[in-house]
PDB file of C-alpha atoms in Angstrom:
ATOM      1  CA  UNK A 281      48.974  42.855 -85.070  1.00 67.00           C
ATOM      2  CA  UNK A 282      49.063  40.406 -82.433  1.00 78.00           C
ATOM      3  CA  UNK A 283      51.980  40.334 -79.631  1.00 92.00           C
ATOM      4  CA  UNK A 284      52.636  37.365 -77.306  1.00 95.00           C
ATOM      5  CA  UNK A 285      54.111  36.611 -74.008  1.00 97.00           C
ATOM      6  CA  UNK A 286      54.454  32.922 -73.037  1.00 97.00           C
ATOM      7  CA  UNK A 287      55.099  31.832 -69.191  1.00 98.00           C
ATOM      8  CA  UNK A 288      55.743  28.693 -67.900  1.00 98.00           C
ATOM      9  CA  UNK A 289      55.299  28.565 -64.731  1.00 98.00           C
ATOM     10  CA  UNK A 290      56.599  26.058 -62.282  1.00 97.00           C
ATOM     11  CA  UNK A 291      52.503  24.769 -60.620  1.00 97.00           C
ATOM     12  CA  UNK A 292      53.455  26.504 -56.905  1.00 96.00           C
ATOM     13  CA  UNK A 293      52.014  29.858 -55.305  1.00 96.00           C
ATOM     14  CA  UNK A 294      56.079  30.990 -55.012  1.00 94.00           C
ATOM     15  CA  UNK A 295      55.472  31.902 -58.940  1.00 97.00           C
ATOM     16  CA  UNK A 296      52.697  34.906 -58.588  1.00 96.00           C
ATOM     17  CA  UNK A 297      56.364  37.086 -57.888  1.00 93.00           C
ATOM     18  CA  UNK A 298      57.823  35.903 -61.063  1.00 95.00           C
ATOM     19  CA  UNK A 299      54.641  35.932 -63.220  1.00 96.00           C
ATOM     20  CA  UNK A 300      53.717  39.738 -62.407  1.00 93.00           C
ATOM     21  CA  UNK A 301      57.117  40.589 -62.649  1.00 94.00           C
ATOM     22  CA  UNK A 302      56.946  39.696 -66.041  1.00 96.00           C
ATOM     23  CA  UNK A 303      53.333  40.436 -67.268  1.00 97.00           C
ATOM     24  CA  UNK A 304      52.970  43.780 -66.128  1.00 95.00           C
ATOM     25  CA  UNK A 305      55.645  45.616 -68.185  1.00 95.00           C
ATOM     26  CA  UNK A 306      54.699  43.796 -70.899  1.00 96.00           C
ATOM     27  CA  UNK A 307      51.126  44.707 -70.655  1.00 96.00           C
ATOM     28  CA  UNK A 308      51.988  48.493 -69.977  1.00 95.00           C
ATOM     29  CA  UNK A 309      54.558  48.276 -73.056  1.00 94.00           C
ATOM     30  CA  UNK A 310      51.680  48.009 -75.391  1.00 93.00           C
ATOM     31  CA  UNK A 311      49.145  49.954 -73.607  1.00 93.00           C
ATOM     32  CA  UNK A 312      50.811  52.034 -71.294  1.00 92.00           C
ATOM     33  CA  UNK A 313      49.816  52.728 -68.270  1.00 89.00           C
ATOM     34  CA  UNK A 314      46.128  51.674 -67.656  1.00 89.00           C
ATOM     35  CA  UNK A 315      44.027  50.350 -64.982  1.00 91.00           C
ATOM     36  CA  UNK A 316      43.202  47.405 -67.465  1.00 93.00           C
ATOM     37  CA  UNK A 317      46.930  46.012 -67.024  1.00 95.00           C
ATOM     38  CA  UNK A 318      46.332  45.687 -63.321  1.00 95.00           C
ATOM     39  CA  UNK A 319      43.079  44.234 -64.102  1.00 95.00           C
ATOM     40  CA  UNK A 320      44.145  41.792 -66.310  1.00 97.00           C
ATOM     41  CA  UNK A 321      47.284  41.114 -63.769  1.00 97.00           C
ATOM     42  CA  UNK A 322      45.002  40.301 -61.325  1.00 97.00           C
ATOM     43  CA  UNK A 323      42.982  38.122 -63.126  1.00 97.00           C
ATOM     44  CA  UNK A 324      46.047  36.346 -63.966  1.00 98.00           C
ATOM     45  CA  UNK A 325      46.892  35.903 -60.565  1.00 98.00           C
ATOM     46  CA  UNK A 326      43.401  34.225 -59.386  1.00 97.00           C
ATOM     47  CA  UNK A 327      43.850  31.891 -62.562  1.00 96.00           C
ATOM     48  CA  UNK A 328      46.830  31.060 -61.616  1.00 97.00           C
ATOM     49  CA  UNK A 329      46.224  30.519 -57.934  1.00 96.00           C
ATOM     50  CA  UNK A 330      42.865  28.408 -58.808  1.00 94.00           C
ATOM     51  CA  UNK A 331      44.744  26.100 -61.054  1.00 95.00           C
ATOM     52  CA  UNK A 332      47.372  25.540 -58.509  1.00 95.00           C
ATOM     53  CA  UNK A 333      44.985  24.872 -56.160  1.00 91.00           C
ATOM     54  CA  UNK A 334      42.135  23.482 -57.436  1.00 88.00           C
ATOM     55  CA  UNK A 335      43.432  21.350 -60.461  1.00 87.00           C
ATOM     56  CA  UNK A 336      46.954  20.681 -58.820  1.00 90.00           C
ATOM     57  CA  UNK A 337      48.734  20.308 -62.113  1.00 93.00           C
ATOM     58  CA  UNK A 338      52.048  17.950 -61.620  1.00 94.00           C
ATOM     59  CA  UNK A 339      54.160  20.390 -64.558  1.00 95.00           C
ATOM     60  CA  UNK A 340      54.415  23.606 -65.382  1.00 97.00           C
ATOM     61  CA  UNK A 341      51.156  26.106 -65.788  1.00 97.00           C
ATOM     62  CA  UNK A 342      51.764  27.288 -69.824  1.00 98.00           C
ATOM     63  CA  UNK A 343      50.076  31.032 -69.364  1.00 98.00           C
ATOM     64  CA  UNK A 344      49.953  32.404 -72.737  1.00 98.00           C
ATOM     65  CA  UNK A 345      49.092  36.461 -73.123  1.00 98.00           C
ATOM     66  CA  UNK A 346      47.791  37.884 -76.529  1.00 97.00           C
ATOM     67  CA  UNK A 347      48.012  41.682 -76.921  1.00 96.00           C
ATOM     68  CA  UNK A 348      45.328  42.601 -79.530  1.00 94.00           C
ATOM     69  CA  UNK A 349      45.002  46.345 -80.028  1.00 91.00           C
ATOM     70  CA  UNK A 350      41.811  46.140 -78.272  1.00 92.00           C
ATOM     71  CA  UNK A 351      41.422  43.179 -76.234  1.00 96.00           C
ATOM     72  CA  UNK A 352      44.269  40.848 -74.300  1.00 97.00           C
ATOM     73  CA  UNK A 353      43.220  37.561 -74.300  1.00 97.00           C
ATOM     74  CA  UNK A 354      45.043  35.196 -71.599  1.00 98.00           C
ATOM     75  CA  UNK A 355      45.378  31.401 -71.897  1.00 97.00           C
ATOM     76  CA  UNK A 356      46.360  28.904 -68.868  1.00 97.00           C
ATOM     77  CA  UNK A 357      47.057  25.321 -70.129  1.00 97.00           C
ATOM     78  CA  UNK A 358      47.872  23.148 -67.243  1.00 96.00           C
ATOM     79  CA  UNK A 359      47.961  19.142 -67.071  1.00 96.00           C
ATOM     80  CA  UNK A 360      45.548  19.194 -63.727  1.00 94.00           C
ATOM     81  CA  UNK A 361      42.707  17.253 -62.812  1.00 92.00           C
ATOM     82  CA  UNK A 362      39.632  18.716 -65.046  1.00 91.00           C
ATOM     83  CA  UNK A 363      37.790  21.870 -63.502  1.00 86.00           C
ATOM     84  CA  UNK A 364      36.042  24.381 -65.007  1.00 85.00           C
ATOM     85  CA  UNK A 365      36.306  27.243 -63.055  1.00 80.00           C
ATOM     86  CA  UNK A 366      34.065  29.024 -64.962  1.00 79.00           C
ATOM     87  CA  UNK A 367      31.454  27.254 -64.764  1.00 82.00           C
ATOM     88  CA  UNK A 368      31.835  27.899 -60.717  1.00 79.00           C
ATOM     89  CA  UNK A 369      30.979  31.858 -60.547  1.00 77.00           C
ATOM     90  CA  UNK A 370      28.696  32.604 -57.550  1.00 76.00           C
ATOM     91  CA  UNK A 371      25.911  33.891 -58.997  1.00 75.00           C
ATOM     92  CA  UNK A 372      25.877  37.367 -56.024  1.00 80.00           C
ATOM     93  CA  UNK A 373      28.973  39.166 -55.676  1.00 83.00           C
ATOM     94  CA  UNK A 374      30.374  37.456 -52.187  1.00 87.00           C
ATOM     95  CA  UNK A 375      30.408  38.367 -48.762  1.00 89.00           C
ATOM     96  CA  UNK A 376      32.663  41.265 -48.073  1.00 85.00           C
ATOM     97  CA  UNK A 377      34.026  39.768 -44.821  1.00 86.00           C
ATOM     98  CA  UNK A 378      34.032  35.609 -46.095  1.00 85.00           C
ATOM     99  CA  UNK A 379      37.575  34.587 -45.990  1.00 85.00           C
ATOM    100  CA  UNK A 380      37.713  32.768 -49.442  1.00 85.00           C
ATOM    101  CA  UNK A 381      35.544  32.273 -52.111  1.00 85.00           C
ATOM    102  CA  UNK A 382      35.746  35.141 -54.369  1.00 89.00           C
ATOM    103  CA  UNK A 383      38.781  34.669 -56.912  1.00 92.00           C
ATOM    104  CA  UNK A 384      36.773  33.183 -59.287  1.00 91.00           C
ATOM    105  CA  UNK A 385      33.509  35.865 -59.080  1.00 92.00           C
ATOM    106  CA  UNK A 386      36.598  38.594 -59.704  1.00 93.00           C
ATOM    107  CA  UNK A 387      37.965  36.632 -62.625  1.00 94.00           C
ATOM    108  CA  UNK A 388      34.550  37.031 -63.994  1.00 93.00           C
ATOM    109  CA  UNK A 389      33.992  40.639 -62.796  1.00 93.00           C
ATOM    110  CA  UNK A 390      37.824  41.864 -63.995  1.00 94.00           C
ATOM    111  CA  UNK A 391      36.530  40.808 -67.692  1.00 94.00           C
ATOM    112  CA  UNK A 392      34.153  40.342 -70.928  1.00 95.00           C
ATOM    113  CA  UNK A 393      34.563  36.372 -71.438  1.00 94.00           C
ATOM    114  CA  UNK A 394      35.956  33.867 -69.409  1.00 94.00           C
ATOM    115  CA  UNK A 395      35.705  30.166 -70.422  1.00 93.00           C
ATOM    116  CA  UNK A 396      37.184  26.686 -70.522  1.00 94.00           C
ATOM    117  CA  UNK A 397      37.775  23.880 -72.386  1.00 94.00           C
ATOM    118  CA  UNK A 398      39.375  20.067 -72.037  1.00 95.00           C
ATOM    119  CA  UNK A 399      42.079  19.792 -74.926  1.00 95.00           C
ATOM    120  CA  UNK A 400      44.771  16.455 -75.299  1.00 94.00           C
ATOM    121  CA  UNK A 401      44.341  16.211 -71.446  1.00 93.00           C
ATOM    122  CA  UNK A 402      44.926  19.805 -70.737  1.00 95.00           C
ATOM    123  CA  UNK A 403      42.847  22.399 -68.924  1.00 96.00           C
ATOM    124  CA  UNK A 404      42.920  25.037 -71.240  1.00 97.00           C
ATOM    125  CA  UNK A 405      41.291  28.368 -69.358  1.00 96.00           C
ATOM    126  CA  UNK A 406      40.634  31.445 -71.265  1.00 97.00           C
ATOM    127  CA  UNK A 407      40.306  35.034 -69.989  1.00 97.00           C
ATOM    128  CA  UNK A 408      39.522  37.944 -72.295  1.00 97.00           C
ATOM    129  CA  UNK A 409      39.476  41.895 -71.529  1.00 97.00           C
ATOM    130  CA  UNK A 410      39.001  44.606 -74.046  1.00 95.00           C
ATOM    131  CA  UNK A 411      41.034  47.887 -73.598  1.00 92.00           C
ATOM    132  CA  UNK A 412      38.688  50.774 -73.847  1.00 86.00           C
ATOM    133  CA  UNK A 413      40.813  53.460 -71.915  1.00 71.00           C
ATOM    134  CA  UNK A 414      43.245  55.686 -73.495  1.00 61.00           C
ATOM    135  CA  UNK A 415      47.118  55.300 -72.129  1.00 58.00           C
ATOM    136  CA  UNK A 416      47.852  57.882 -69.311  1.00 56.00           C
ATOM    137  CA  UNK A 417      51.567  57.348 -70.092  1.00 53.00           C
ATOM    138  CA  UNK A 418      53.051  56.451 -73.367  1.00 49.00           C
ATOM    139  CA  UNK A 419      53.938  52.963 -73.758  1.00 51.00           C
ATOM    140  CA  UNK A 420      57.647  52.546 -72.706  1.00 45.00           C
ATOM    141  CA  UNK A 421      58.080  50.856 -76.415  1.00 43.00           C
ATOM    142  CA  UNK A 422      58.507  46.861 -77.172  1.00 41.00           C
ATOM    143  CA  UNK A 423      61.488  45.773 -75.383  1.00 38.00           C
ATOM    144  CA  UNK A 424      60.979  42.098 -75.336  1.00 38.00           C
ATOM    145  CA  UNK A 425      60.604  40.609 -71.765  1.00 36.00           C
ATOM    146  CA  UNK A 426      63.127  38.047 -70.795  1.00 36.00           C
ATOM    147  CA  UNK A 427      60.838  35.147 -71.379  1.00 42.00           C
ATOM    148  CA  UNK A 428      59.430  33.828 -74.720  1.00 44.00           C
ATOM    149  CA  UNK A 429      57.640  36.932 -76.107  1.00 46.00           C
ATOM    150  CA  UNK A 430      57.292  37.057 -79.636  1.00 44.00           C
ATOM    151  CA  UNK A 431      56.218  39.987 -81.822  1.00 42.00           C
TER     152      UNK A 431
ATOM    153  CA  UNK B  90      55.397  28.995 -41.835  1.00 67.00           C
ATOM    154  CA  UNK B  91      57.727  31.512 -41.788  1.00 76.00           C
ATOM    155  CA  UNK B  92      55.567  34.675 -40.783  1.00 74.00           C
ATOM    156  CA  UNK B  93      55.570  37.117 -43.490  1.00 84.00           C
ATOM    157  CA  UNK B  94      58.108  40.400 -42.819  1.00 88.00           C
ATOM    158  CA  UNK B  95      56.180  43.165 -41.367  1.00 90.00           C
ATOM    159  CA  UNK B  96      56.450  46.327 -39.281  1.00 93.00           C
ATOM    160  CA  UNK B  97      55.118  47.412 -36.592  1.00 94.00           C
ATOM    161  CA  UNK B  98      54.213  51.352 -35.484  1.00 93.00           C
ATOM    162  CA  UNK B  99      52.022  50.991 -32.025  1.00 94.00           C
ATOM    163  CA  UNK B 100      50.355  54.166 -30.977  1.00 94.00           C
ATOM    164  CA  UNK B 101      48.016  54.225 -27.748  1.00 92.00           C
ATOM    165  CA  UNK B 102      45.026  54.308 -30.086  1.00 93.00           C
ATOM    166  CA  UNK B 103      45.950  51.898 -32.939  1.00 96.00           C
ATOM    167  CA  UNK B 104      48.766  49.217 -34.174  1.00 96.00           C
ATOM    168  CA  UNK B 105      49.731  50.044 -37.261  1.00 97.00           C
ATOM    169  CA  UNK B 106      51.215  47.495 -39.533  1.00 97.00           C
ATOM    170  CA  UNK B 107      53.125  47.412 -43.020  1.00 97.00           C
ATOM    171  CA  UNK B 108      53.724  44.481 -45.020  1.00 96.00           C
ATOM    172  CA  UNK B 109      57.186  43.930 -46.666  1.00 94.00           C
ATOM    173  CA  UNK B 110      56.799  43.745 -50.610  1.00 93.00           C
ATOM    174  CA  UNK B 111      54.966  44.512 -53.399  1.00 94.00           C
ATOM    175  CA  UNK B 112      52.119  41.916 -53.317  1.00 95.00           C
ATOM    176  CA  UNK B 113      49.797  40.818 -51.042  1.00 97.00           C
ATOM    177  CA  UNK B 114      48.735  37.420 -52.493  1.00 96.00           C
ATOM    178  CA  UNK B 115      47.831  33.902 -52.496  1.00 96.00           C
ATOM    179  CA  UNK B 116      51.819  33.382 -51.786  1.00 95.00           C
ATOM    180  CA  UNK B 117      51.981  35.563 -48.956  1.00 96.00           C
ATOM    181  CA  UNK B 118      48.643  36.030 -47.221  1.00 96.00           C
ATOM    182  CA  UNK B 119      48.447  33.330 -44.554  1.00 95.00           C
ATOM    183  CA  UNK B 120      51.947  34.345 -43.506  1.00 95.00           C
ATOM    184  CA  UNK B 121      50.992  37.756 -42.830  1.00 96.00           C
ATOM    185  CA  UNK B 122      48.131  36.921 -41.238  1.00 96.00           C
ATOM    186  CA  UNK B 123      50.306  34.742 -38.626  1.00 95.00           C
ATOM    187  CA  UNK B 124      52.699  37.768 -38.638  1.00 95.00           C
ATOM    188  CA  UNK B 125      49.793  40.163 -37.989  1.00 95.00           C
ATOM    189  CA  UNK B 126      48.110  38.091 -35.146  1.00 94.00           C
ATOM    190  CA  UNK B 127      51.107  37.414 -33.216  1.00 93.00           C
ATOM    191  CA  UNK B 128      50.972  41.248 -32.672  1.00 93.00           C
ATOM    192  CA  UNK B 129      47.516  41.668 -32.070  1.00 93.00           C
ATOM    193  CA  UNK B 130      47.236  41.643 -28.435  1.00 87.00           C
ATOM    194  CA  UNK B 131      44.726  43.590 -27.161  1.00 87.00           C
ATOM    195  CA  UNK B 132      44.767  45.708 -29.974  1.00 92.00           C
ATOM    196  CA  UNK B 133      41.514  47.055 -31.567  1.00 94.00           C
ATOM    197  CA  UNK B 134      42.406  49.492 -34.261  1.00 97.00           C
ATOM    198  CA  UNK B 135      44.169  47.718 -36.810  1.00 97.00           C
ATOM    199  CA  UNK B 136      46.114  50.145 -39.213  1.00 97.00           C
ATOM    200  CA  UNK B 137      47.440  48.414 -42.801  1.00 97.00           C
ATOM    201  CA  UNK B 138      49.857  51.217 -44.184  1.00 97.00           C
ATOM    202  CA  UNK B 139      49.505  49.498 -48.062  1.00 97.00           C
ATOM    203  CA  UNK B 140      51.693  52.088 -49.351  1.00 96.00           C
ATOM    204  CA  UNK B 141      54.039  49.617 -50.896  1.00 95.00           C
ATOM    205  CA  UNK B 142      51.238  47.294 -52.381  1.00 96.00           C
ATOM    206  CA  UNK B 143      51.174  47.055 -55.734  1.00 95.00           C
ATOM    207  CA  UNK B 144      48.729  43.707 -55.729  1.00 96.00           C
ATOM    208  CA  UNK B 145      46.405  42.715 -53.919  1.00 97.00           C
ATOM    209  CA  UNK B 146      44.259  39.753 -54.782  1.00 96.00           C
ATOM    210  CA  UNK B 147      41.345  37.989 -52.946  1.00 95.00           C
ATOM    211  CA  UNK B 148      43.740  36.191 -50.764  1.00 96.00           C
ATOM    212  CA  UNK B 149      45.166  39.378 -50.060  1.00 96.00           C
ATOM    213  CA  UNK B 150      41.551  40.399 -49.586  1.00 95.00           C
ATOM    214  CA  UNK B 151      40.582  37.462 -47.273  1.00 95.00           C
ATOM    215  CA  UNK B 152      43.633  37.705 -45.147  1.00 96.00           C
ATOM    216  CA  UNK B 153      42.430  41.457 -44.624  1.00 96.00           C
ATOM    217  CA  UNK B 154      39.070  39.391 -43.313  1.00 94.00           C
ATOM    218  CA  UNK B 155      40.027  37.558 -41.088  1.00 95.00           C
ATOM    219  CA  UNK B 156      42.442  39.967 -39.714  1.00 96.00           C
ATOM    220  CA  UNK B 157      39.071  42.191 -38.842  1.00 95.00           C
ATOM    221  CA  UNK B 158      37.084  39.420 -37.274  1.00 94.00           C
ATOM    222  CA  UNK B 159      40.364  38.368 -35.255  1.00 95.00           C
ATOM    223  CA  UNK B 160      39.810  42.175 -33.820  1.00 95.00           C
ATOM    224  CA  UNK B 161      36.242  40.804 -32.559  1.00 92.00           C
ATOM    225  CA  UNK B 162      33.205  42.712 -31.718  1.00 91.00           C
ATOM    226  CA  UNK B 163      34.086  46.792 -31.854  1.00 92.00           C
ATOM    227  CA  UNK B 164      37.338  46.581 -33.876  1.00 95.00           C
ATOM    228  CA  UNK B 165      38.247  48.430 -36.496  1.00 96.00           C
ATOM    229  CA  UNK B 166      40.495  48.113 -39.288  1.00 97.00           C
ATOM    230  CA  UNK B 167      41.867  50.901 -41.221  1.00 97.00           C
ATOM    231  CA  UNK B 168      44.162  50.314 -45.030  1.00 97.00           C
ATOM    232  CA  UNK B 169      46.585  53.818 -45.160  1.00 97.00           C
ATOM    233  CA  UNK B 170      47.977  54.557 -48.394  1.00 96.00           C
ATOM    234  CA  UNK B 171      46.031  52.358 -50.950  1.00 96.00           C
ATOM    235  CA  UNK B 172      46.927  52.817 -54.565  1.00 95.00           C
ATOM    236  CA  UNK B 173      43.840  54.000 -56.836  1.00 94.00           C
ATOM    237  CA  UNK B 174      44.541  50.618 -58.337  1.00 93.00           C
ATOM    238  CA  UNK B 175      43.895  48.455 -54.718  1.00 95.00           C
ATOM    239  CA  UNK B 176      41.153  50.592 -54.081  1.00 95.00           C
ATOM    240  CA  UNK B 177      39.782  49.761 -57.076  1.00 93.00           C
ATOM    241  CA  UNK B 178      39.790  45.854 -55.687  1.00 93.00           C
ATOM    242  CA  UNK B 179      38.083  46.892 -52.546  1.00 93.00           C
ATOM    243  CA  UNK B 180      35.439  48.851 -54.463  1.00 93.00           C
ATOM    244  CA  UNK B 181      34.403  45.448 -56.169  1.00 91.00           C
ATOM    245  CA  UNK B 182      34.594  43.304 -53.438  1.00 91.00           C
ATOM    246  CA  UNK B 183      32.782  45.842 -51.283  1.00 91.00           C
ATOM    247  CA  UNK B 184      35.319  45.886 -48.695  1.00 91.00           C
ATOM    248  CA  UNK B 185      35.214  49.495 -48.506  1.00 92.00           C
ATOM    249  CA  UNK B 186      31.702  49.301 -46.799  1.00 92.00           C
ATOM    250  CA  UNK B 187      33.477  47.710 -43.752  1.00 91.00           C
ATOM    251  CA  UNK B 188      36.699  49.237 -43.926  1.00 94.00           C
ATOM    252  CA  UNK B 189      38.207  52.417 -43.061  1.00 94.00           C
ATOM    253  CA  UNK B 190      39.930  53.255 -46.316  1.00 96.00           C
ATOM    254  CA  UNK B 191      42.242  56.598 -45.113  1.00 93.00           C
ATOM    255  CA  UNK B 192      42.745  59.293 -47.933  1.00 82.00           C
ATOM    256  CA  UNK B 193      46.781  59.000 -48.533  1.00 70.00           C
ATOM    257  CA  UNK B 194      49.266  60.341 -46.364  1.00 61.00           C
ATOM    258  CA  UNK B 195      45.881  59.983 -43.737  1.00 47.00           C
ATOM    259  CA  UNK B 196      47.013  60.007 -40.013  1.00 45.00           C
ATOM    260  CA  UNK B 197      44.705  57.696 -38.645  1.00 44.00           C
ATOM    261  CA  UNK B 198      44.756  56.619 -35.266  1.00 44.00           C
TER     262      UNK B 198
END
């Protein structure tokens, strides 16, 4: 069974707050409390921030998140100028003191696939993780975040 | 920019700073940097007290950067308080090769 969580997200650095506000719980409702949640926050952040950065879409980023029962797979859709950041993954893990540079390497390092496609004009990114761990918690249940999930 | 809330514990050894929020992220990081040099002085031991971090991404991780090489030749820069999560982050990036990364509830100083 497959359970979904669909953002949009107005293409500005001010959403991160709102996007891991919502994310995370849903994450840790279906597999409690596990370091893979923060891992796959994360690598929802530096998606996020890459696209708003580097593609500078003009409307809202669509981030899509697809709770398998052993992989989440993530989807960004955004109407930017065409970049595949996956393509761009420094091939040695960066500089621990360089200043930028690395979101994209730790996209790559956070999970199993990462890839990209051009679709109707969209950027359509894709970011998958499996879960491996066992939950340290129980999950807190299904409760439906406030935006868009369906079950 | 507005700088980024922060506050500030100065001992005679080290400045010790803690940022306001959850996150330290692409939204926030160049503000607390501004926030964090403005206070820098002569200082040179940095403290971050990241006890209230929940996130911290490679913005967070580059502002932490360039907060070290603002300390210049023989600084040092200390993160109190990490979550096991954040110092999973530094693990990766390797920042805790350069860092001092205090056990929690670590004194420092």
């Amino acid at each position: 069974m497959r359970h979904t969580l669909s953002l949009d997200l107005p293409p500005a650095l001010d959403s991160l707050a709102a996007l891991g506000t919502q994310l995370r719980p849903f994450l840790e409702s279906h597999y409690g409390t596990v370091p893979a949640c923060y891992e796959v926050e994360l690598a929802a952040v530096e998606l996020f921030s890459n696209v708003v950065r580097h593609n500078t879409p003009a409307t809202a980023v669509r981030l899509s998140c697809h709770c398998w029962a052993r992989a989440v797979v993530l989807t960004l859709r955004d109407d930017g100028f065409a970049f595949d950041m996956s393509a761009h993954c420094p091939a040695e893990p960066p500089d621990p003191l360089q200043e930028g540079g690395r979101g994209i390497w730790l996209i790559h390092a956070l999970g199993d696939r990462f890839g990209y496609r051009r679709s109707h004009d969209r950027n359509v990114h894709t970011f998958i993780k499996r879960i491996t761990e066992p939950a340290t918690t129980r999950p807190r249940g299904n409760a439906a975040p406030r935006n868009s999930a369906r079950h | 920019m507005t700088p980024h809330p922060i506050s500030l514990e100065r001992s005679p050894t080290a400045l010790t700073v803690k940022p306001a929020g959850e996150r330290l992220d692409a939204s926030v990081a160049e503000a607390f940097v501004d926030a964090c040099s403005a206070e820098l002085e002569d200082t040179r031991h940095l403290r971050i007290d990241l006890a209230d971090i929940r996130l911290l991404d490679s913005a967070g991780i580059g502002a932490l950067a360039r907060l070290y090489r603002q300390l210049g030749d023989g600084g040092r820069l200390s993160l109190a308080n990490a979550r096991a999560e954040v110092r999973t982050v530094l693990e990766i990036t390797r920042l805790d090769r350069v860092f001092t990364i205090e056990p929690a509830d670590g004194a420092g100083g």
